[in-house]
Coordinates of C-alpha atoms and ligand atoms in Angstrom, one line a residue:
M388 CA -6.1 -20.0 0.4
A389 CA -3.3 -17.8 -0.6
T390 CA -4.0 -15.5 -3.5
S391 CA -1.4 -13.5 -5.5
N392 CA -2.0 -9.8 -5.4
S393 CA -0.8 -8.4 -8.7
S394 CA 2.9 -7.6 -8.3
E395 CA 3.2 -6.9 -12.0
G396 CA 6.1 -4.4 -12.5
L397 CA 6.2 -3.5 -8.8
D398 CA 9.6 -2.3 -7.7
V399 CA 9.2 -1.5 -4.0
I400 CA 7.0 -3.0 -1.3
I401 CA 6.5 -0.4 1.4
V402 CA 5.4 -1.6 4.8
G403 CA 3.6 1.1 6.7
A404 CA 1.9 4.4 5.7
G405 CA 3.1 6.6 8.5
V406 CA 5.2 9.6 7.7
G407 CA 8.1 7.5 6.4
G408 CA 6.0 5.2 4.2
L409 CA 4.1 8.2 2.8
Y410 CA 7.2 10.1 1.9
A411 CA 8.7 6.9 0.3
I412 CA 5.6 6.6 -2.0
H413 CA 6.1 10.2 -3.1
K414 CA 9.9 10.0 -3.5
Y415 CA 10.1 6.7 -5.2
R416 CA 7.4 7.6 -7.7
Q417 CA 9.5 10.6 -8.6
L418 CA 12.5 8.2 -9.2
G419 CA 10.3 6.2 -11.6
L420 CA 9.8 3.3 -9.3
K421 CA 6.5 1.5 -9.0
V422 CA 5.5 1.2 -5.4
R423 CA 2.7 -0.2 -3.2
A424 CA 2.4 0.4 0.5
F425 CA 0.6 -1.8 3.0
E426 CA -0.9 -0.4 6.1
K427 CA -2.5 -2.1 9.1
G428 CA -4.8 0.8 9.9
D429 CA -7.7 2.1 7.8
D430 CA -6.0 5.4 7.2
V431 CA -2.6 7.0 6.9
G432 CA -0.7 8.5 9.9
G433 CA 1.1 5.8 11.7
T434 CA 1.9 6.9 15.2
W435 CA -0.6 9.8 14.8
Y436 CA -3.3 7.4 13.7
W437 CA -3.0 5.0 16.7
N438 CA -2.0 7.3 19.6
R439 CA -5.3 9.1 20.1
Y440 CA -5.2 9.3 23.9
P441 CA -6.3 12.5 25.5
G442 CA -3.6 15.2 25.6
C443 CA -1.5 13.5 22.9
R444 CA 0.7 16.2 21.4
C445 CA 4.1 16.3 19.7
D446 CA 7.1 17.4 21.7
V447 CA 8.7 19.1 18.7
E448 CA 7.2 22.5 17.6
S449 CA 4.7 22.2 14.8
L450 CA 6.5 24.5 12.5
E451 CA 9.4 22.1 12.7
Y452 CA 7.6 18.8 12.9
S453 CA 6.6 18.6 9.3
F454 CA 7.7 17.4 5.8
S455 CA 10.3 19.6 4.2
F456 CA 10.0 18.4 0.6
S457 CA 7.4 20.9 -0.6
P458 CA 8.1 24.6 -0.1
E459 CA 4.5 25.3 -1.1
L460 CA 3.2 23.0 1.7
D461 CA 5.6 24.7 4.1
Q462 CA 4.0 28.1 3.3
E463 CA 0.4 27.1 3.0
W464 CA -0.2 24.8 6.0
K465 CA -1.4 26.7 9.1
W466 CA -0.6 25.2 12.5
P467 CA -3.0 26.5 15.1
E468 CA -0.7 25.9 18.1
R469 CA 2.9 26.0 19.0
Y470 CA 2.9 22.2 19.4
G471 CA 0.6 20.1 17.2
N472 CA -1.9 17.9 18.9
Q473 CA -2.6 14.4 17.6
G474 CA -5.7 15.5 15.7
E475 CA -3.9 18.4 14.0
I476 CA -0.9 16.3 13.0
L477 CA -3.2 13.5 11.7
K478 CA -5.1 16.1 9.7
Y479 CA -1.8 17.4 8.2
V480 CA -0.6 13.9 7.3
Q481 CA -4.0 13.1 5.7
H482 CA -3.7 16.4 3.7
V483 CA -0.2 15.4 2.5
A484 CA -1.6 12.0 1.4
D485 CA -4.4 13.7 -0.6
R486 CA -2.4 16.6 -1.9
F487 CA 0.3 14.3 -3.4
D488 CA -2.2 11.6 -4.4
L489 CA -0.5 9.0 -2.3
R490 CA -3.6 6.9 -1.3
K491 CA -3.9 5.2 -4.6
D492 CA -0.7 3.2 -3.9
I493 CA -1.8 2.2 -0.3
Q494 CA -3.6 -0.9 0.6
F495 CA -5.2 -0.2 4.0
N496 CA -6.4 -2.7 6.7
T497 CA -3.6 -5.0 5.7
T498 CA -1.0 -6.4 8.0
I499 CA 2.2 -7.8 6.5
T500 CA 2.8 -11.1 8.3
S501 CA 5.9 -12.4 6.6
A502 CA 8.6 -11.3 4.2
T503 CA 11.0 -13.7 2.5
F504 CA 14.0 -13.1 0.3
D505 CA 14.5 -15.4 -2.7
E506 CA 18.1 -15.9 -3.4
K507 CA 17.6 -17.0 -7.0
T508 CA 15.5 -14.0 -8.1
S509 CA 16.8 -11.5 -5.6
R510 CA 13.2 -10.6 -4.8
W511 CA 11.2 -10.2 -1.7
T512 CA 7.8 -11.9 -1.3
V513 CA 5.5 -10.7 1.4
T514 CA 2.3 -12.2 2.7
T515 CA -0.6 -10.4 4.2
D516 CA -3.1 -11.3 6.9
K517 CA -5.6 -11.7 4.1
G518 CA -3.6 -14.5 2.5
E519 CA -2.2 -12.4 -0.4
T520 CA 1.4 -12.7 -1.6
I521 CA 3.2 -9.8 -3.3
T522 CA 6.7 -9.8 -4.7
A523 CA 9.1 -7.1 -5.7
P524 CA 12.8 -6.6 -5.9
Y525 CA 12.9 -4.2 -2.9
C526 CA 11.2 -4.1 0.4
L527 CA 11.1 -0.9 2.6
M528 CA 10.2 -1.4 6.2
A529 CA 8.6 1.9 7.3
T530 CA 7.2 0.2 10.4
G531 CA 8.0 2.8 13.0
N532 CA 9.9 2.8 16.2
L533 CA 7.1 3.1 18.7
S534 CA 4.4 1.1 16.9
T535 CA 4.1 -2.1 18.9
P536 CA 2.2 -1.3 22.1
R537 CA 2.8 -3.5 25.1
K538 CA 0.6 -4.2 28.1
P539 CA 2.6 -5.5 31.0
D540 CA 2.5 -9.1 32.1
I541 CA 0.6 -8.5 35.4
K542 CA -1.1 -11.4 37.2
G543 CA -4.8 -11.3 36.7
I544 CA -4.7 -8.7 33.9
D545 CA -7.6 -10.3 32.0
S546 CA -9.8 -10.8 35.0
F547 CA -10.6 -7.0 35.4
K548 CA -14.3 -6.5 34.9
G549 CA -14.1 -2.8 34.0
K550 CA -12.7 -1.2 30.8
T551 CA -9.1 -1.2 29.9
Y552 CA -7.3 1.0 27.3
H553 CA -3.7 1.3 26.0
T554 CA -2.6 4.8 25.1
G555 CA -1.1 3.5 21.9
L556 CA -4.3 1.9 20.7
W557 CA -6.9 4.5 21.7
P558 CA -10.5 4.1 20.5
H559 CA -11.3 6.5 17.6
Q560 CA -14.5 7.7 19.3
G561 CA -12.6 8.7 22.4
V562 CA -13.3 7.7 26.0
D563 CA -15.6 9.5 28.4
F564 CA -14.2 9.2 32.0
T565 CA -16.9 11.3 33.6
G566 CA -17.8 10.1 37.0
L567 CA -15.4 7.1 36.9
R568 CA -12.7 5.8 39.1
V569 CA -9.7 5.6 36.8
G570 CA -6.3 4.0 37.3
V571 CA -3.3 4.9 35.0
I572 CA -0.3 2.7 34.9
G573 CA 2.8 4.3 33.5
T574 CA 4.3 7.8 33.7
G575 CA 6.2 8.1 30.4
S576 CA 5.2 10.7 27.8
S577 CA 1.8 9.1 27.2
G578 CA 0.9 8.9 30.9
V579 CA 2.2 12.4 31.7
Q580 CA 0.3 13.9 28.8
S581 CA -3.0 12.1 29.4
I582 CA -3.1 12.3 33.2
P583 CA -4.1 16.0 33.5
I584 CA -6.8 15.6 30.9
I585 CA -8.2 12.4 32.4
A586 CA -8.2 14.2 35.8
K587 CA -10.5 16.8 34.4
Q588 CA -13.2 14.1 33.9
A589 CA -12.6 11.3 36.3
R590 CA -14.3 11.2 39.7
Q591 CA -11.1 9.7 41.1
L592 CA -7.7 9.2 39.4
T593 CA -5.0 6.9 40.8
V594 CA -1.7 7.0 39.1
F595 CA 0.6 3.9 39.5
Q596 CA 4.1 5.1 39.1
R597 CA 7.1 2.7 38.9
T598 CA 9.6 5.3 37.8
A599 CA 9.4 9.0 38.2
N600 CA 10.3 10.8 35.0
F601 CA 11.5 14.3 34.2
S602 CA 9.0 16.5 32.6
L603 CA 9.2 20.2 31.5
P604 CA 6.3 22.5 30.8
A605 CA 5.6 22.6 27.0
Q606 CA 4.4 26.2 27.4
N607 CA 2.1 25.4 24.6
S608 CA 0.1 28.3 23.2
P609 CA -1.9 29.4 20.2
M610 CA 0.4 30.0 17.2
D611 CA 1.9 33.5 17.5
P612 CA 1.3 35.0 14.0
V613 CA 4.5 37.0 14.1
K614 CA 6.6 34.0 15.0
E615 CA 4.8 32.0 12.3
A616 CA 5.5 34.6 9.6
K617 CA 9.1 34.8 10.6
H618 CA 9.6 31.1 10.7
K619 CA 7.9 30.7 7.3
A620 CA 10.1 33.4 5.8
E621 CA 13.1 31.5 7.2
Y622 CA 12.0 28.1 6.1
P623 CA 14.6 27.6 3.3
E624 CA 17.5 28.3 5.6
R625 CA 16.0 26.5 8.5
R626 CA 15.3 23.3 6.5
A627 CA 18.8 23.4 5.0
G628 CA 20.4 24.2 8.3
A629 CA 18.6 21.3 10.2
V630 CA 21.1 18.9 8.7
N631 CA 24.0 20.5 10.5
T632 CA 22.4 20.2 14.0
P633 CA 22.3 17.2 16.4
F634 CA 18.5 16.9 16.4
A635 CA 17.7 18.1 12.9
I636 CA 16.2 21.3 14.2
A637 CA 17.8 24.6 13.3
G638 CA 17.5 27.8 15.3
Y639 CA 19.1 26.7 18.6
P640 CA 22.6 28.2 18.9
P641 CA 25.0 25.5 20.1
P642 CA 26.0 25.8 23.7
T643 CA 29.5 27.0 24.4
K644 CA 30.0 26.5 28.1
S645 CA 30.1 23.6 30.5
A646 CA 27.4 23.8 33.2
L647 CA 30.3 23.6 35.7
E648 CA 32.0 26.6 34.4
V649 CA 29.4 29.1 35.6
S650 CA 28.2 30.1 39.0
E651 CA 25.2 28.4 40.5
A652 CA 23.2 31.6 40.3
E653 CA 23.9 32.0 36.6
R654 CA 23.1 28.3 35.9
N655 CA 19.8 28.5 37.7
A656 CA 18.9 31.7 35.8
T657 CA 19.6 29.9 32.6
Y658 CA 17.5 26.9 33.5
E659 CA 14.7 29.2 34.7
K660 CA 14.7 31.0 31.4
K661 CA 14.6 27.7 29.5
W662 CA 11.9 26.4 31.8
Q663 CA 9.8 29.5 31.0
E664 CA 10.4 29.2 27.3
G665 CA 9.4 25.6 27.2
G666 CA 10.8 22.8 25.1
S667 CA 13.2 20.0 25.8
I668 CA 15.9 20.8 23.2
S669 CA 16.4 24.3 24.4
F670 CA 16.7 23.0 28.0
L671 CA 19.2 20.1 27.2
Y672 CA 21.1 22.5 25.0
A673 CA 21.7 24.9 27.8
Y674 CA 25.3 23.7 28.3
T675 CA 27.7 21.6 26.4
D676 CA 27.9 18.7 28.8
L677 CA 24.5 18.0 30.2
L678 CA 24.3 14.6 28.5
T679 CA 28.0 13.7 28.9
N680 CA 29.0 14.8 32.4
K681 CA 27.1 13.5 35.4
A682 CA 28.1 16.4 37.7
A683 CA 26.9 18.9 35.0
N684 CA 23.7 16.9 34.5
D685 CA 23.1 16.8 38.3
T686 CA 22.7 20.6 38.3
A687 CA 19.9 20.5 35.7
S688 CA 18.3 17.4 37.3
E689 CA 18.2 19.1 40.7
F690 CA 16.8 22.3 39.2
V691 CA 13.8 20.3 37.8
R692 CA 13.4 18.4 41.1
N693 CA 13.2 21.7 42.9
K694 CA 10.5 22.8 40.5
I695 CA 8.5 19.7 41.2
R696 CA 8.9 20.3 45.0
S697 CA 7.7 23.9 44.5
I698 CA 4.7 22.9 42.4
V699 CA 3.4 19.9 44.3
K700 CA 1.9 20.8 47.6
D701 CA 2.0 17.4 49.4
Q702 CA 5.7 16.9 50.0
E703 CA 5.5 13.1 50.1
T704 CA 3.9 13.1 46.7
A705 CA 6.4 15.7 45.5
E706 CA 9.4 13.6 46.5
A707 CA 7.8 10.5 44.9
L708 CA 7.5 12.5 41.7
C709 CA 11.2 13.5 41.8
P710 CA 13.2 11.3 39.5
I711 CA 16.3 10.0 41.2
D712 CA 17.3 7.0 39.3
H713 CA 18.5 8.5 36.0
P714 CA 20.1 11.8 34.8
I715 CA 17.7 14.2 33.1
G716 CA 17.5 13.7 29.4
T717 CA 18.7 10.1 29.4
K718 CA 15.1 9.0 29.1
R719 CA 13.0 10.8 26.6
L720 CA 12.5 14.2 28.3
I721 CA 8.7 14.8 28.5
L722 CA 6.8 18.0 27.7
D723 CA 3.6 18.4 29.7
T724 CA 0.8 20.8 30.4
N725 CA -0.1 21.0 34.1
Y726 CA 1.2 17.6 34.9
Y727 CA 2.7 18.3 38.3
E728 CA -0.1 20.7 39.2
T729 CA -2.6 17.8 38.6
Y730 CA -1.4 16.2 41.9
N731 CA -2.7 19.1 43.9
Q732 CA -6.3 18.1 43.1
P733 CA -7.9 16.2 45.9
H734 CA -9.3 13.5 43.7
V735 CA -5.8 12.6 42.2
K736 CA -3.6 10.2 44.0
L737 CA -0.1 9.0 43.2
V738 CA 0.7 5.4 44.2
N739 CA 4.5 4.8 44.2
I740 CA 5.0 1.3 43.1
R741 CA 8.8 1.5 42.8
N742 CA 9.2 -0.7 46.0
N743 CA 5.6 -1.8 46.2
A744 CA 4.8 -3.4 42.9
I745 CA 1.4 -4.1 41.5
A746 CA 0.8 -7.6 42.8
E747 CA -2.3 -8.4 40.9
I748 CA -5.1 -7.0 38.8
T749 CA -8.4 -8.3 40.1
E750 CA -12.0 -8.2 38.9
W751 CA -12.5 -4.9 40.5
G752 CA -9.1 -3.1 40.5
I753 CA -5.5 -3.2 41.4
K754 CA -3.8 -4.8 44.4
T755 CA -0.3 -3.7 45.4
A756 CA 2.4 -5.8 47.1
D757 CA 1.6 -4.2 50.5
G758 CA -1.9 -5.7 50.3
K759 CA -3.7 -2.4 49.6
S760 CA -6.5 -2.5 47.0
Y761 CA -7.6 0.2 44.7
E762 CA -11.1 -0.2 43.2
L763 CA -11.4 1.1 39.7
D764 CA -13.8 1.3 36.8
V765 CA -11.2 1.9 34.2
I766 CA -7.5 1.0 33.8
V767 CA -5.4 3.0 31.3
F768 CA -2.2 1.3 30.3
A769 CA 0.3 4.0 29.4
T770 CA 3.0 1.3 29.5
G771 CA 4.8 2.0 26.2
F772 CA 6.0 0.0 23.3
D773 CA 8.4 -2.8 22.3
A774 CA 10.4 0.1 20.8
M775 CA 12.7 0.1 17.8
T776 CA 12.8 -3.6 17.1
G777 CA 9.3 -4.7 18.0
A778 CA 7.5 -4.0 14.7
M779 CA 10.2 -5.7 12.6
K780 CA 10.3 -8.7 14.8
E781 CA 6.5 -9.1 14.6
I782 CA 6.9 -9.8 10.9
D783 CA 8.4 -13.2 10.1
I784 CA 11.3 -11.8 8.1
K785 CA 13.6 -14.3 6.5
G786 CA 16.7 -13.1 4.6
S787 CA 19.5 -15.0 2.8
G788 CA 19.6 -18.7 3.6
G789 CA 16.3 -18.4 5.5
V790 CA 17.9 -16.6 8.4
S791 CA 15.2 -14.9 10.5
I792 CA 15.5 -11.3 11.7
R793 CA 14.3 -12.6 15.1
D794 CA 17.4 -14.8 15.3
K795 CA 19.7 -12.3 13.9
W796 CA 18.7 -9.7 16.5
K797 CA 18.2 -12.1 19.4
D798 CA 21.1 -10.4 21.3
G799 CA 20.0 -6.9 20.1
P800 CA 19.7 -5.2 16.8
Q801 CA 22.6 -5.1 14.3
T802 CA 22.4 -2.8 11.4
Y803 CA 24.5 -0.8 9.0
L804 CA 23.5 2.9 9.5
G805 CA 20.1 1.8 10.7
V806 CA 19.2 1.4 7.0
M807 CA 20.1 -2.3 6.2
V808 CA 20.9 -5.5 8.0
A809 CA 23.6 -7.8 6.7
G810 CA 22.1 -11.0 5.3
F811 CA 18.9 -9.2 4.3
P812 CA 19.6 -8.0 0.8
N813 CA 17.3 -5.4 -0.8
M814 CA 15.5 -4.8 2.4
F815 CA 15.8 -1.3 3.8
M816 CA 14.5 0.3 7.0
V817 CA 13.3 3.8 7.6
T818 CA 14.9 5.1 10.9
G819 CA 16.0 1.6 12.0
P820 CA 17.9 0.9 15.2
Q821 CA 21.4 2.5 15.2
S822 CA 20.2 5.5 13.3
P823 CA 19.4 8.9 14.9
G824 CA 15.7 8.6 14.1
V825 CA 14.1 8.8 17.6
K826 CA 16.7 11.2 18.8
S827 CA 15.9 13.7 16.0
Q828 CA 13.0 15.5 14.4
M829 CA 11.5 12.2 13.1
I830 CA 10.1 13.5 9.8
F831 CA 13.5 14.9 8.9
S832 CA 15.1 11.5 9.6
C833 CA 12.4 9.6 7.7
Q834 CA 13.0 11.8 4.7
Q835 CA 16.8 11.5 4.9
H836 CA 16.6 7.7 5.0
V837 CA 14.0 7.4 2.2
D838 CA 16.2 9.7 0.1
F839 CA 19.4 7.8 0.9
V840 CA 17.8 4.4 0.1
G841 CA 16.2 5.8 -3.1
D842 CA 19.4 7.2 -4.4
M843 CA 21.2 3.9 -3.6
I844 CA 18.6 1.9 -5.5
K845 CA 18.9 4.4 -8.5
Y846 CA 22.7 4.1 -8.3
A847 CA 22.6 0.3 -8.3
R848 CA 20.0 0.0 -11.1
G849 CA 22.0 2.4 -13.2
R850 CA 24.9 -0.1 -13.0
Q851 CA 22.6 -3.1 -13.6
M852 CA 23.1 -4.3 -10.0
R853 CA 20.0 -6.0 -8.8
R854 CA 21.2 -6.9 -5.4
I855 CA 22.3 -4.5 -2.6
E856 CA 23.5 -5.8 0.7
A857 CA 25.2 -4.3 3.8
S858 CA 28.5 -6.0 4.3
R859 CA 28.9 -7.8 7.6
M860 CA 32.1 -6.0 8.4
A861 CA 30.4 -2.6 7.8
E862 CA 27.6 -3.7 10.1
I863 CA 30.0 -4.9 12.9
N864 CA 31.9 -1.6 12.7
W865 CA 28.7 0.5 12.8
V866 CA 27.3 -1.4 15.8
Q867 CA 30.6 -0.9 17.6
H868 CA 30.7 2.8 16.8
N869 CA 27.1 3.1 17.9
N870 CA 27.9 1.5 21.2
E871 CA 31.1 3.6 21.7
V872 CA 29.2 6.8 21.0
A873 CA 26.4 5.8 23.5
N874 CA 29.0 4.8 26.1
S875 CA 30.6 8.3 25.9
T876 CA 27.3 9.8 27.1
L877 CA 25.1 9.4 30.1
Y878 CA 22.3 7.7 28.2
P879 CA 23.2 4.1 29.2
L880 CA 22.7 5.1 32.9
A881 CA 18.9 5.0 32.4
N882 CA 16.6 2.0 32.2
S883 CA 14.9 3.3 29.1
W884 CA 13.2 2.0 26.1
Y885 CA 16.3 3.2 24.2
M886 CA 18.0 0.3 26.1
G887 CA 15.2 -2.2 25.7
A888 CA 14.8 -2.0 29.4
N889 CA 11.0 -1.7 29.5
I890 CA 10.4 -5.1 28.0
P891 CA 11.3 -8.0 30.3
G892 CA 13.8 -10.3 28.7
K893 CA 14.7 -7.9 25.9
P894 CA 18.5 -7.6 25.4
R895 CA 20.0 -4.4 26.9
I896 CA 21.6 -2.7 24.0
F897 CA 21.5 1.1 23.5
M898 CA 19.6 1.3 20.2
P899 CA 19.5 4.8 18.9
Y900 CA 22.6 6.6 17.4
V901 CA 23.3 9.5 19.6
G902 CA 26.3 11.0 17.8
G903 CA 24.0 13.7 16.3
V904 CA 22.2 14.0 13.0
Q905 CA 25.0 16.2 11.6
N906 CA 27.6 13.5 12.1
Y907 CA 25.3 10.8 10.9
V908 CA 24.5 12.6 7.7
A909 CA 28.2 13.4 7.2
K910 CA 28.8 9.6 7.5
C911 CA 26.1 8.8 5.0
N912 CA 27.5 11.4 2.5
E913 CA 30.9 9.9 2.9
V914 CA 29.5 6.5 2.2
V915 CA 27.9 7.8 -1.0
Q916 CA 31.1 9.6 -2.1
K917 CA 33.0 6.4 -1.7
G918 CA 30.6 4.5 -4.0
Y919 CA 28.3 3.3 -1.3
E920 CA 31.1 2.0 0.9
G921 CA 30.0 -0.8 3.1
F922 CA 27.2 -1.8 0.8
E923 CA 27.9 -4.7 -1.6
M924 CA 26.1 -4.6 -5.0
S925 CA 26.0 -7.4 -7.5
A926 CA 24.1 -8.4 -10.6
Ligands
N01_1219 O1 6.0 4.8 27.1 P1 7.3 4.7 28.1 P2 5.2 6.0 26.5 N1 4.3 -1.8 35.9 O2 8.0 3.5 27.8 C1 5.6 2.0 32.9 C2 7.1 8.7 22.4 N2 6.0 9.6 22.7 O3 4.1 5.5 25.7 O4 9.9 3.5 33.6 C3 4.3 -0.5 36.1 O5 8.1 6.0 28.0 C4 7.0 2.5 32.8 O6 7.7 2.4 34.0 P3 9.3 2.2 34.0 C5 8.3 9.3 23.2 O7 9.5 9.1 22.5 C6 6.1 10.9 22.3 O8 4.9 7.0 27.6 O9 9.6 1.1 33.0 N3 4.7 0.4 35.3 C7 6.8 3.9 32.3 O10 6.5 4.8 33.3 C8 8.2 8.4 24.4 O11 9.4 8.3 25.2 C9 5.1 11.7 22.7 O12 9.7 1.8 35.4 C10 5.0 -0.1 34.1 C11 5.6 3.7 31.4 O13 4.9 2.5 31.8 C12 7.8 7.1 23.8 O14 6.8 7.4 22.8 C13 4.0 11.3 23.4 C14 5.1 -1.4 33.7 C15 6.0 3.6 29.9 O15 6.6 4.7 29.5 C16 7.1 6.1 24.7 O16 6.2 6.8 25.6 C17 3.9 10.0 23.7 C18 4.7 -2.3 34.8 N4 4.7 -3.7 34.6 C19 4.9 9.1 23.4 N5 5.5 -1.6 32.5 C20 5.3 13.1 22.3 O17 5.7 13.5 21.2 C21 5.7 -0.3 32.0 N6 5.5 0.6 33.0 C22 5.1 14.1 23.3

């Protein structure tokens, strides 16, 4: 039977206690709003709570991938490595929750199953999987972009007698692969990061690769104390400067030349330097046109393919690992530690399933279309997520007139600034589709959205406006702009999760805003200066 969880005086329902939801609790309290967050997991952390697969590590440097709202926290927190691993980042997020006393406003182990807008009261009512109902004027979806893991629909998948795991839902106690025959399906970031670690334990590791991806060495290392001290001294300028950069990360001088303006020798020397430095931003920022000009991109793509050929000893395996179907950077560029080297180990085998698909999962392993069978004890699905729209669509969200978000987005997401959806008043998103979220330092973008929404609520309440809604025209124009920006780049050339291409039947729409954080934030500022242009407010 449904019970009513006290909504007394509640202003904002927050769905999710990852980095976006946590910051919203902190920020909205400061604005004098009463908030409550609901979190599916039994602790904070979102992506860093669920993705515990071996080797899981952020691809943004730890000194950057952190909250910027507390200068004291910036100075006091010590990151042990250049790139934070899952455990370190989770520890940091837990520390933030404790330090700012955020847990008291979070209800854990609770999934929001529906959210319904009431036209008469201008309030949202959400229901939980425990049968509770909660109402509040505003609802903030901090549900994450990569939070809905998906296993592929492969014949016989449930018949496998061994163990199966999804990288995005990894057991808290870890998995011991010692002595086992392991199959990994998927070679995106999760597969590429976990494969070298699994190979250290497994008796035999078989990687089933449908699409080869570009990966660069992270060049991870213990934190350099000199670099750390310098970075911490520069934090105020770096944090402030992030807003004027495409990815919300300061410290990378913008490129000035086309890759085609310089000699091959100079280009390769530049790529080599970036390869040795490690990091994807630095590499893709080598020249002005790597993401907009195919011929320019080809030079960087070929440089990485040649690296793969030089690392992987078996030339057939090396060629299979060379990405040929998309320009470098148009799928999320991966950072790895010893990924390509792993294939030089005799117990590691790559099975190219590009033209020889997995036909079936049987009781004892995997069968490919050519009739070959691979006996396995464990299958790891590194097969990704229903990205960007999956988490919102899992909730039965009904806006004005009972319109469902699933219907509204059936041909692809439509949003205004990735913050609101027309027809869904008083419901906001943190880094929703058509925002730069996944193409930026995520924590920056989460904070920027939470701030933008908080300021807008404050503005509306100050004018006795109870209802805020994105105008349909503003939404149409923003979606069109998003598409135009994407189409001026090479991104749409890849079958990526940015395009919804990894989920059979999902509409193919390029979802993130790739015009750069600096342009996006400038647009948000202009909207504010014009009295929240494109948002309709009413009593
Ligand atoms: O997922 P993915 P992910 N049969 O979608 C394959 C972030 N992240 O979890 O490319 C066979 O990238 C699929 O093949 P294909 C980061 O933004 C960040 O690895 O569709 N294979 C692909 O190889 C990242 O981009 C970090 O042909 C199938 C793989 O599974 C995002 O999360 C770490 C298949 C899925 O790759 C998602 O990464 C980890 C099938 N039926 C993740 N279905 C860092 O910060 C799917 N595949 C470093």
